[in-house]
Short mmCIF file of C-alpha atoms and ligand atoms in Angstrom, two decimals:
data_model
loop_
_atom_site.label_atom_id
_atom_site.label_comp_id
_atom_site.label_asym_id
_atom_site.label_seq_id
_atom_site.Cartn_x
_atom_site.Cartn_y
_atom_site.Cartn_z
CA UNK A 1 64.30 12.53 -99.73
CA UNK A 2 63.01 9.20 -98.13
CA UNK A 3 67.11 8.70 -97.33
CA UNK A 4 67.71 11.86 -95.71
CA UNK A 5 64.53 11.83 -93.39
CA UNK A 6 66.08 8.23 -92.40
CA UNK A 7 69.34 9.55 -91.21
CA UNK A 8 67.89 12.49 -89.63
CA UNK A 9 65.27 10.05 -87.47
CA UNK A 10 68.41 7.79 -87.24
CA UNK A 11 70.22 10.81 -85.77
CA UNK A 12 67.93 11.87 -83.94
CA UNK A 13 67.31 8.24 -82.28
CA UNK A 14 71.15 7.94 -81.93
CA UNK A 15 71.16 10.95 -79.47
CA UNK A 16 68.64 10.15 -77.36
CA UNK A 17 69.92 6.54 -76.95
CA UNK A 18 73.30 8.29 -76.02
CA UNK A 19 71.79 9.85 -73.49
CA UNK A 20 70.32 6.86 -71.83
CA UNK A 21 73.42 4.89 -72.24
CA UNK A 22 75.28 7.61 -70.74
CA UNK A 23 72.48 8.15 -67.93
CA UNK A 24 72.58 4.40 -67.26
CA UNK A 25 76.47 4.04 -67.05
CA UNK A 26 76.37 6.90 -64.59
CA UNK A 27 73.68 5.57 -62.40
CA UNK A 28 75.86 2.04 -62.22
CA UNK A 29 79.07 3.95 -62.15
CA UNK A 30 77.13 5.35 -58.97
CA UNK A 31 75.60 2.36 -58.00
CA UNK A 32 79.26 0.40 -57.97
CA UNK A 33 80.50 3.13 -55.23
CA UNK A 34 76.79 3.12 -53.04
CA UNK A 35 78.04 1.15 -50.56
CA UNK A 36 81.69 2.55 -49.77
CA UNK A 37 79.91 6.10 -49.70
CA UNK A 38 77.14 4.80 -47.35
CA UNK A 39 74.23 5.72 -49.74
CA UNK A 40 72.33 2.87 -48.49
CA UNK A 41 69.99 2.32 -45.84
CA UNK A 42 67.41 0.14 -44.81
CA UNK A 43 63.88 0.85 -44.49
CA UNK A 44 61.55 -1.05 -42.23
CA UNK A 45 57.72 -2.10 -42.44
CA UNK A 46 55.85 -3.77 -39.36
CA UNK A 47 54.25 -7.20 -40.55
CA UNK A 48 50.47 -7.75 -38.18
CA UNK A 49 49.29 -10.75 -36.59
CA UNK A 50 45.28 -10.13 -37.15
CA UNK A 51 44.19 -12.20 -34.41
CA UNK A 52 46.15 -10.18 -31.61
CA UNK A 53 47.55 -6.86 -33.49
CA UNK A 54 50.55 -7.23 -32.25
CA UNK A 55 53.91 -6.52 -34.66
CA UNK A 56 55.09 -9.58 -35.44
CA UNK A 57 57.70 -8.69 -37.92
CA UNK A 58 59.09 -6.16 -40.25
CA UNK A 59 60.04 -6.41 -44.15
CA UNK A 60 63.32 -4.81 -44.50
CA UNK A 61 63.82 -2.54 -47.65
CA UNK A 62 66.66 -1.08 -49.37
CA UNK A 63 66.98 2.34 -50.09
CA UNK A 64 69.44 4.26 -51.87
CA UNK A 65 70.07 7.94 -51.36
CA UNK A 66 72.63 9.59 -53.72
CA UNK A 67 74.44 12.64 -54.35
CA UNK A 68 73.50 12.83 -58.11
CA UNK A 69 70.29 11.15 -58.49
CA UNK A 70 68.97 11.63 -55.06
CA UNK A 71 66.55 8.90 -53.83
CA UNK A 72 66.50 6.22 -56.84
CA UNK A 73 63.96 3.55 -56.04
CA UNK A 74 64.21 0.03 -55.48
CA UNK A 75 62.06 -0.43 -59.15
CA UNK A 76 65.19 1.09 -60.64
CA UNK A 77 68.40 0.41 -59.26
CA UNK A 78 67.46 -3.35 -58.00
CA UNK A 79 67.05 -4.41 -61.36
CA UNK A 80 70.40 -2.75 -62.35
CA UNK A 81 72.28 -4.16 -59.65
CA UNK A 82 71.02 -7.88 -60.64
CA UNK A 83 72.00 -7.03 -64.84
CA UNK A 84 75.55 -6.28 -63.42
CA UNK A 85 75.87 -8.45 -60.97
CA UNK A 86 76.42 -5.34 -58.47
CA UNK A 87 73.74 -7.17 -56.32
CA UNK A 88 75.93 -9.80 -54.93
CA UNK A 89 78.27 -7.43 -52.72
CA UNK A 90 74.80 -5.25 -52.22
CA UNK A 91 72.63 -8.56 -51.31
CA UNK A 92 75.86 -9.47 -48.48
CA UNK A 93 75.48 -5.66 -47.45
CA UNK A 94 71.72 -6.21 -46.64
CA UNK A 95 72.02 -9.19 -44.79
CA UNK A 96 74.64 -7.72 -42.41
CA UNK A 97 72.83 -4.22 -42.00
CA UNK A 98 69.86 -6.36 -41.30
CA UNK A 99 71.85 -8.64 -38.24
CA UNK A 100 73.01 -5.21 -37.03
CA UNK A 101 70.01 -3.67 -36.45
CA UNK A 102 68.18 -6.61 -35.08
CA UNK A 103 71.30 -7.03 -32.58
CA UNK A 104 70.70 -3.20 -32.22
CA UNK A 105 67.03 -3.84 -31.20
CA UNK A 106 67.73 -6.33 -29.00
CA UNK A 107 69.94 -4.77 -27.17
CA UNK A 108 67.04 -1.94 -26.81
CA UNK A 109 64.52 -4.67 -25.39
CA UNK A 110 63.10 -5.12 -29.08
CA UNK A 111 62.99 -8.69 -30.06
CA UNK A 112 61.46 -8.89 -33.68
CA UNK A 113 62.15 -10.65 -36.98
CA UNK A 114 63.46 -9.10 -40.11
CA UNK A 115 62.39 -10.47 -43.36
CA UNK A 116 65.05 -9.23 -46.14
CA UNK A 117 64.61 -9.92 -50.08
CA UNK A 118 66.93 -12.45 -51.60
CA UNK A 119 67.66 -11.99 -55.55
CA UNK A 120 68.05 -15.10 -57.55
CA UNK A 121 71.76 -14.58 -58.38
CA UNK A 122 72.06 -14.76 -54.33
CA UNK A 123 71.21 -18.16 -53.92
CA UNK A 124 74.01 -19.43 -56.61
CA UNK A 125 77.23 -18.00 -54.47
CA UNK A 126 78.78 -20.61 -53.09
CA UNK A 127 79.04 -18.73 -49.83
CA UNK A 128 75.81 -17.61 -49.52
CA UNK A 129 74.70 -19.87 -46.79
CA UNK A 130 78.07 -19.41 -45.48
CA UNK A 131 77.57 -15.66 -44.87
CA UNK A 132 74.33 -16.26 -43.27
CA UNK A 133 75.52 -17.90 -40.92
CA UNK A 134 78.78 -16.34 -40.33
CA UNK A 135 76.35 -12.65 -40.08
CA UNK A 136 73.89 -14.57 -37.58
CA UNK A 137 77.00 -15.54 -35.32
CA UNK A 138 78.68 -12.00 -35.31
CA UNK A 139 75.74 -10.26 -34.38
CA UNK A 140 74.50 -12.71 -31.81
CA UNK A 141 71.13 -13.29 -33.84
CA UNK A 142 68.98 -16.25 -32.95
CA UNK A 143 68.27 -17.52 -36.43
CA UNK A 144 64.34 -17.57 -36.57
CA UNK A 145 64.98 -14.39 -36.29
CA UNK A 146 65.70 -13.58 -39.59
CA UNK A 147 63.48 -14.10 -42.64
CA UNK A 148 64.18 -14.52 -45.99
CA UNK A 149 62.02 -13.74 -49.03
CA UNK A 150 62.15 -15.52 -52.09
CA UNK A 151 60.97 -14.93 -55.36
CA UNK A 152 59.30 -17.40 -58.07
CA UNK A 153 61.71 -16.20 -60.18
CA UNK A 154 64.42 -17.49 -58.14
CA UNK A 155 62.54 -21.12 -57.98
CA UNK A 156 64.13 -22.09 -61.53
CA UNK A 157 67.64 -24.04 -61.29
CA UNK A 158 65.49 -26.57 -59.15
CA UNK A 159 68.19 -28.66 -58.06
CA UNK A 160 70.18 -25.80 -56.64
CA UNK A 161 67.71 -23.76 -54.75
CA UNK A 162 66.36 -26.95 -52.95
CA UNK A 163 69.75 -28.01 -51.68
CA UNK A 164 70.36 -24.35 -51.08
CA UNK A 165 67.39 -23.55 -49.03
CA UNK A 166 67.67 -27.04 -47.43
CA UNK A 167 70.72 -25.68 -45.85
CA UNK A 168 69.10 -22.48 -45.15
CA UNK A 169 66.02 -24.22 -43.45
CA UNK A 170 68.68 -26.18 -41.53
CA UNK A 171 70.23 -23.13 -40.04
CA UNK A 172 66.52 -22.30 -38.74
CA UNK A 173 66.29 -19.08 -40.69
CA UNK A 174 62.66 -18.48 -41.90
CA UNK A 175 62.07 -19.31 -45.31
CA UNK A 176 58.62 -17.00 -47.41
CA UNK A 177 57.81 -16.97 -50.80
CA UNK A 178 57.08 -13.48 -52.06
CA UNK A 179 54.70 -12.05 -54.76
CA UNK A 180 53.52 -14.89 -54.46
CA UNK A 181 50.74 -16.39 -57.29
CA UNK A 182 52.93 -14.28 -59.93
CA UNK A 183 55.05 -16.85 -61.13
CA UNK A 184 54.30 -19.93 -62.92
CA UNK A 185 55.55 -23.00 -61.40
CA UNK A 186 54.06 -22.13 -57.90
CA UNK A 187 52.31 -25.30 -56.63
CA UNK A 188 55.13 -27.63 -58.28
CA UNK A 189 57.74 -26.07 -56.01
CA UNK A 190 55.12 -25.71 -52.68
CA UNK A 191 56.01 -29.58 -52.74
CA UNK A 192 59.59 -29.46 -53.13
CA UNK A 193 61.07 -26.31 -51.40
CA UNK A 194 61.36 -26.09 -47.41
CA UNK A 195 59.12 -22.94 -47.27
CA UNK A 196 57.16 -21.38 -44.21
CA UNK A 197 55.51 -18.47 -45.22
CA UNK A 198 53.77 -17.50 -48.11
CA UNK A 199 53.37 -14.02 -49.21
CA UNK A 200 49.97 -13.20 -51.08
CA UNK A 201 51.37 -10.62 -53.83
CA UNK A 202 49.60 -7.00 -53.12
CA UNK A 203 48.30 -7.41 -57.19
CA UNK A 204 45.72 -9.68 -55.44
CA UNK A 205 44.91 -7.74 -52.06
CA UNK A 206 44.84 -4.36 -54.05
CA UNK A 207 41.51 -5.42 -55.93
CA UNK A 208 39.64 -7.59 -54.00
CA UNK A 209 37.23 -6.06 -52.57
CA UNK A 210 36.24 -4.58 -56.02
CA UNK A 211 37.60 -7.85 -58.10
CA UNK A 212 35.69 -10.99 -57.36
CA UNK A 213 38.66 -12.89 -58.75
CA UNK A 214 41.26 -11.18 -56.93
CA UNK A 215 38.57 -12.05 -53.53
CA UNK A 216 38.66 -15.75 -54.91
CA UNK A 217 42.34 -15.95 -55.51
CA UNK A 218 43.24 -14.05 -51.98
CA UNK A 219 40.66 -16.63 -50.19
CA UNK A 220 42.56 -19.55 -52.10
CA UNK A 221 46.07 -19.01 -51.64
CA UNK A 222 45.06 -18.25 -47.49
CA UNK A 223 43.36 -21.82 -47.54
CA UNK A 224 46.41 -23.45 -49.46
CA UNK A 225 48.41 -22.00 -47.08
CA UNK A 226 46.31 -23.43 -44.37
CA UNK A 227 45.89 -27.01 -45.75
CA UNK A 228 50.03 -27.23 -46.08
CA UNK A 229 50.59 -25.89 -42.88
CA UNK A 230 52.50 -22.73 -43.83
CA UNK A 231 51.74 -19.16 -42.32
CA UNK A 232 50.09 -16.54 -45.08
CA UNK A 233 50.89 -13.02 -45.05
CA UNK A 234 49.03 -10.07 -47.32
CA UNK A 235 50.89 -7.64 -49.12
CA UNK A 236 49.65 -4.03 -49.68
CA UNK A 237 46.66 -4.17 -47.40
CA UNK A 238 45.54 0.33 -47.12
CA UNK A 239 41.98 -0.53 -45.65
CA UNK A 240 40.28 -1.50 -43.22
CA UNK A 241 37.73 -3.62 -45.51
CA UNK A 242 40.40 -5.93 -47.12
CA UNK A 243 41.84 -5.93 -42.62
CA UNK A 244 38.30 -6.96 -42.30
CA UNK A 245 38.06 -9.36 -45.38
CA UNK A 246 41.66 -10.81 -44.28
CA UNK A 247 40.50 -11.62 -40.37
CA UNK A 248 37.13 -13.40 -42.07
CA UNK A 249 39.35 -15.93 -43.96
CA UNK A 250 41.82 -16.42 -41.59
CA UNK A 251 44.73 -15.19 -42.94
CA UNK A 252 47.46 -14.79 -39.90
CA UNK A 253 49.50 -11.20 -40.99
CA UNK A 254 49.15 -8.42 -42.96
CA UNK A 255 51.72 -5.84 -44.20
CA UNK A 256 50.36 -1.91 -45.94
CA UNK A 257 50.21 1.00 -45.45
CA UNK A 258 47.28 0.68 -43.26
CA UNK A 259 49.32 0.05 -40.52
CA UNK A 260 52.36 1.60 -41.82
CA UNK A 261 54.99 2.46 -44.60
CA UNK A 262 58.53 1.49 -44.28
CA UNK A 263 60.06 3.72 -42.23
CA UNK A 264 64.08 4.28 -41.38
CA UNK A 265 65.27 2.33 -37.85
CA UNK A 266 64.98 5.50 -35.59
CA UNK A 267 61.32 6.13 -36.80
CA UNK A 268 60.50 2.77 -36.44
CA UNK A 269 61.63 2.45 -32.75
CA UNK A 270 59.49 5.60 -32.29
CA UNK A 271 56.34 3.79 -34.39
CA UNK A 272 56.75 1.07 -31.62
CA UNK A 273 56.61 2.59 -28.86
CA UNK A 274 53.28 4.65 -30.03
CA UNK A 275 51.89 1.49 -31.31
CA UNK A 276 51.99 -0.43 -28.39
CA UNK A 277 49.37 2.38 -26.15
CA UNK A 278 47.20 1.70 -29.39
CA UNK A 279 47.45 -2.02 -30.12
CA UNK A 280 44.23 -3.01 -27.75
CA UNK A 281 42.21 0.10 -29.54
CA UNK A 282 42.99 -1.49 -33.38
CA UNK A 283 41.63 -4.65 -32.22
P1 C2E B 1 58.55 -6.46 -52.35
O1 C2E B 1 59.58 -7.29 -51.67
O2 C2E B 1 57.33 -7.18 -52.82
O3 C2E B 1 58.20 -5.32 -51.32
C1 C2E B 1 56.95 -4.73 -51.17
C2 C2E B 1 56.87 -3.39 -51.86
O4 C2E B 1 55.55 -2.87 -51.72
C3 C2E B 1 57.79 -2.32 -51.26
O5 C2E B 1 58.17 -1.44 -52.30
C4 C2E B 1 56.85 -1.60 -50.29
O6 C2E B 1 57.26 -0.29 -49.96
C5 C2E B 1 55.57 -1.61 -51.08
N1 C2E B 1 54.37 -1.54 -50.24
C6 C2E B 1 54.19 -1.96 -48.98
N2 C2E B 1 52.93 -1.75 -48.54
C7 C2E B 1 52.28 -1.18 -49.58
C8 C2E B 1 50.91 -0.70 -49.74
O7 C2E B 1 50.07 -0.79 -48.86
N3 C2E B 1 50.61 -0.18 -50.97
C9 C2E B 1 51.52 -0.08 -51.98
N4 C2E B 1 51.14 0.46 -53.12
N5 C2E B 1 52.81 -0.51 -51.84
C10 C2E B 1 53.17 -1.05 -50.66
P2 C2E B 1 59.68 -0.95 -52.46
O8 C2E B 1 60.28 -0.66 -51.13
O9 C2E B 1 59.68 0.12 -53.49
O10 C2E B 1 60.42 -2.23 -53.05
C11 C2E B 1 60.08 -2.74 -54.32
C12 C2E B 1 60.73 -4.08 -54.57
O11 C2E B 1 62.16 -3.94 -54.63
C13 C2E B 1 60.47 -5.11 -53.48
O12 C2E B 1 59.19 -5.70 -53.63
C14 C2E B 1 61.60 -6.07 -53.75
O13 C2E B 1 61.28 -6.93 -54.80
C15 C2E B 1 62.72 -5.14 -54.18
N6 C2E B 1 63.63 -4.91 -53.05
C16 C2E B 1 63.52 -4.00 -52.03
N7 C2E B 1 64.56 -4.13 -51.16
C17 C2E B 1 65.33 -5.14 -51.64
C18 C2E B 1 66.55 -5.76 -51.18
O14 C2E B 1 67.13 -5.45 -50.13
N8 C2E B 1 67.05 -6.75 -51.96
C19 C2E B 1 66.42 -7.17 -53.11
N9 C2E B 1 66.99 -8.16 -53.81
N10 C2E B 1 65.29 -6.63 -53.55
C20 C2E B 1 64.74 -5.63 -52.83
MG1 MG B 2 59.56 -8.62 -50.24
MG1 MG B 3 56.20 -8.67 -52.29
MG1 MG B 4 57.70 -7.30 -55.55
#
């Protein structure tokens, strides 16, 4: 009895994980072909200064549209393209798509920066500075205006990101550290890595003006920031108190939906021009 109910749970369990599996190969069969069937896109989201409230900046954000699955997000299919390694010819695909557009905007009279995310696997391709810079020179793109956004997670093989964002830093591309106060070896690599910007995770900013340790931690990393002479930015900022809170401390930027969501390159030109009658209002 015992035996048969344990090959009918086994059974049972075997089918669903075939289903998975077979869900999973699909969405990277899927994945593989994204960029040849120009699934991708990129979505942008305007970065505040909080002294004058003028746009500063936008984070660039993938987003994949397909056939099958319709709109997968970035939760999903980012950490699919790093486990197959998919995220190398996607990562080169972002960069470019990000030097088009900002040569696009200039062009248009729009002189920004774009911020894109880096994965860790990015920073260990021996071209990957290479491409930078080769992307920057075929699109005409002065380099501080591009961004790039690091993750702790990348900060690991110590001796290779330093000499890899060394180079970067040398190119004059803008170096941020994002999520940042989730990882563990934070302040060790503050001292070692050529960094600008630092990137207050939205974990933080979401609670703290309920959480008095998310307040305490926000106010900390803003001063840290200060005291090493890098910029601070806040992630996930939706209201006007933790605006408010923000401007009290100092903090330079903010990035939520408060001002906006990401939005695609044609909306965002629109968002522009509307924010720019309302800029001396929201201060
Ligand atoms: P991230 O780089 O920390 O990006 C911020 C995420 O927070 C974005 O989610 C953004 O839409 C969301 N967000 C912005 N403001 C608010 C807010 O006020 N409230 C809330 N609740 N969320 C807000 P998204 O676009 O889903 O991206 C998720 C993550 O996927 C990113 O986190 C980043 O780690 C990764 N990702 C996105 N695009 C790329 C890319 O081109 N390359 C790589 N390697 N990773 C990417
Ligand atoms: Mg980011
Ligand atoms: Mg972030
Ligand atoms: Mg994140």
């Amino acid at each position: 009895e015992v035996k048969d109910k344990g090959r009918a749970h086994y059974r049972f369990f075997h089918t669903e994980m075939n289903e998975s599996f077979s869900n999973a190969v699909m969405l990277e069969s899927h994945l593989r072909r994204a960029i040849e069937m120009d699934e991708l896109s990129l979505h942008y989201q305007p970065q505040v200064n909080l002294i004058t409230g003028d746009i500063e900046s936008f984070e660039a954000l993938l987003r994949w549209n397909n056939g099958k699955f319709g709109m997968v997000p970035p939760s999903q299919f980012i950490p699919l393209a790093e486990k197959t390694g998919l995220i190398l010819s996607i990562g080169r695909w972002v960069i470019e798509e990000a030097c088009r557009q900002l040569n696009s905007w200039n062009n248009k009279g729009i002189n920004t920066r774009v911020a894109i995310n880096i994965s860790p696997k990015q920073f260990f391709q021996s071209d990957f500075v290479g491409h930078l810079k080769w992307a920057l020179e075929h699109f005409s793109i002065e380099p501080s205006s591009l961004e790039i956004e690091v993750t702790e997670g990348a900060m690991e093989d110590t001796r290779t990101m330093v000499s890899v964002l060394q180079e970067v830093k040398e190119t004059g591309i803008i170096i941020s550290v994002d999520d940042f106060g989730t990882g563990y070896s934070s302040l060790h690599y503050l001292k070692r890595f050529p960094i600008d910007i630092l990137k207050i995770d939205q974990s933080f900013v979401r609670e703290m003006m309920r959480n008095e340790k998310d307040a305490a931690i926000t106010q900390t990393i803003i001063h840290l920031a200060h005291h090493l002479g890098l910029e601070v930015v806040a992630e996930g900022v939706e209201e006007e108190e933790q605006v408010n809170f923000l401007k009290k401390f100092h903090c330079q930027k903010a990035q939520g939906y408060f001002f906006s969501k990401p939005k695609g390159s044609m909306e965002t030109e629109a968002f522009l021009l509307e924010y720019k009658k309302e800029s001396k209002q929201l201060q």
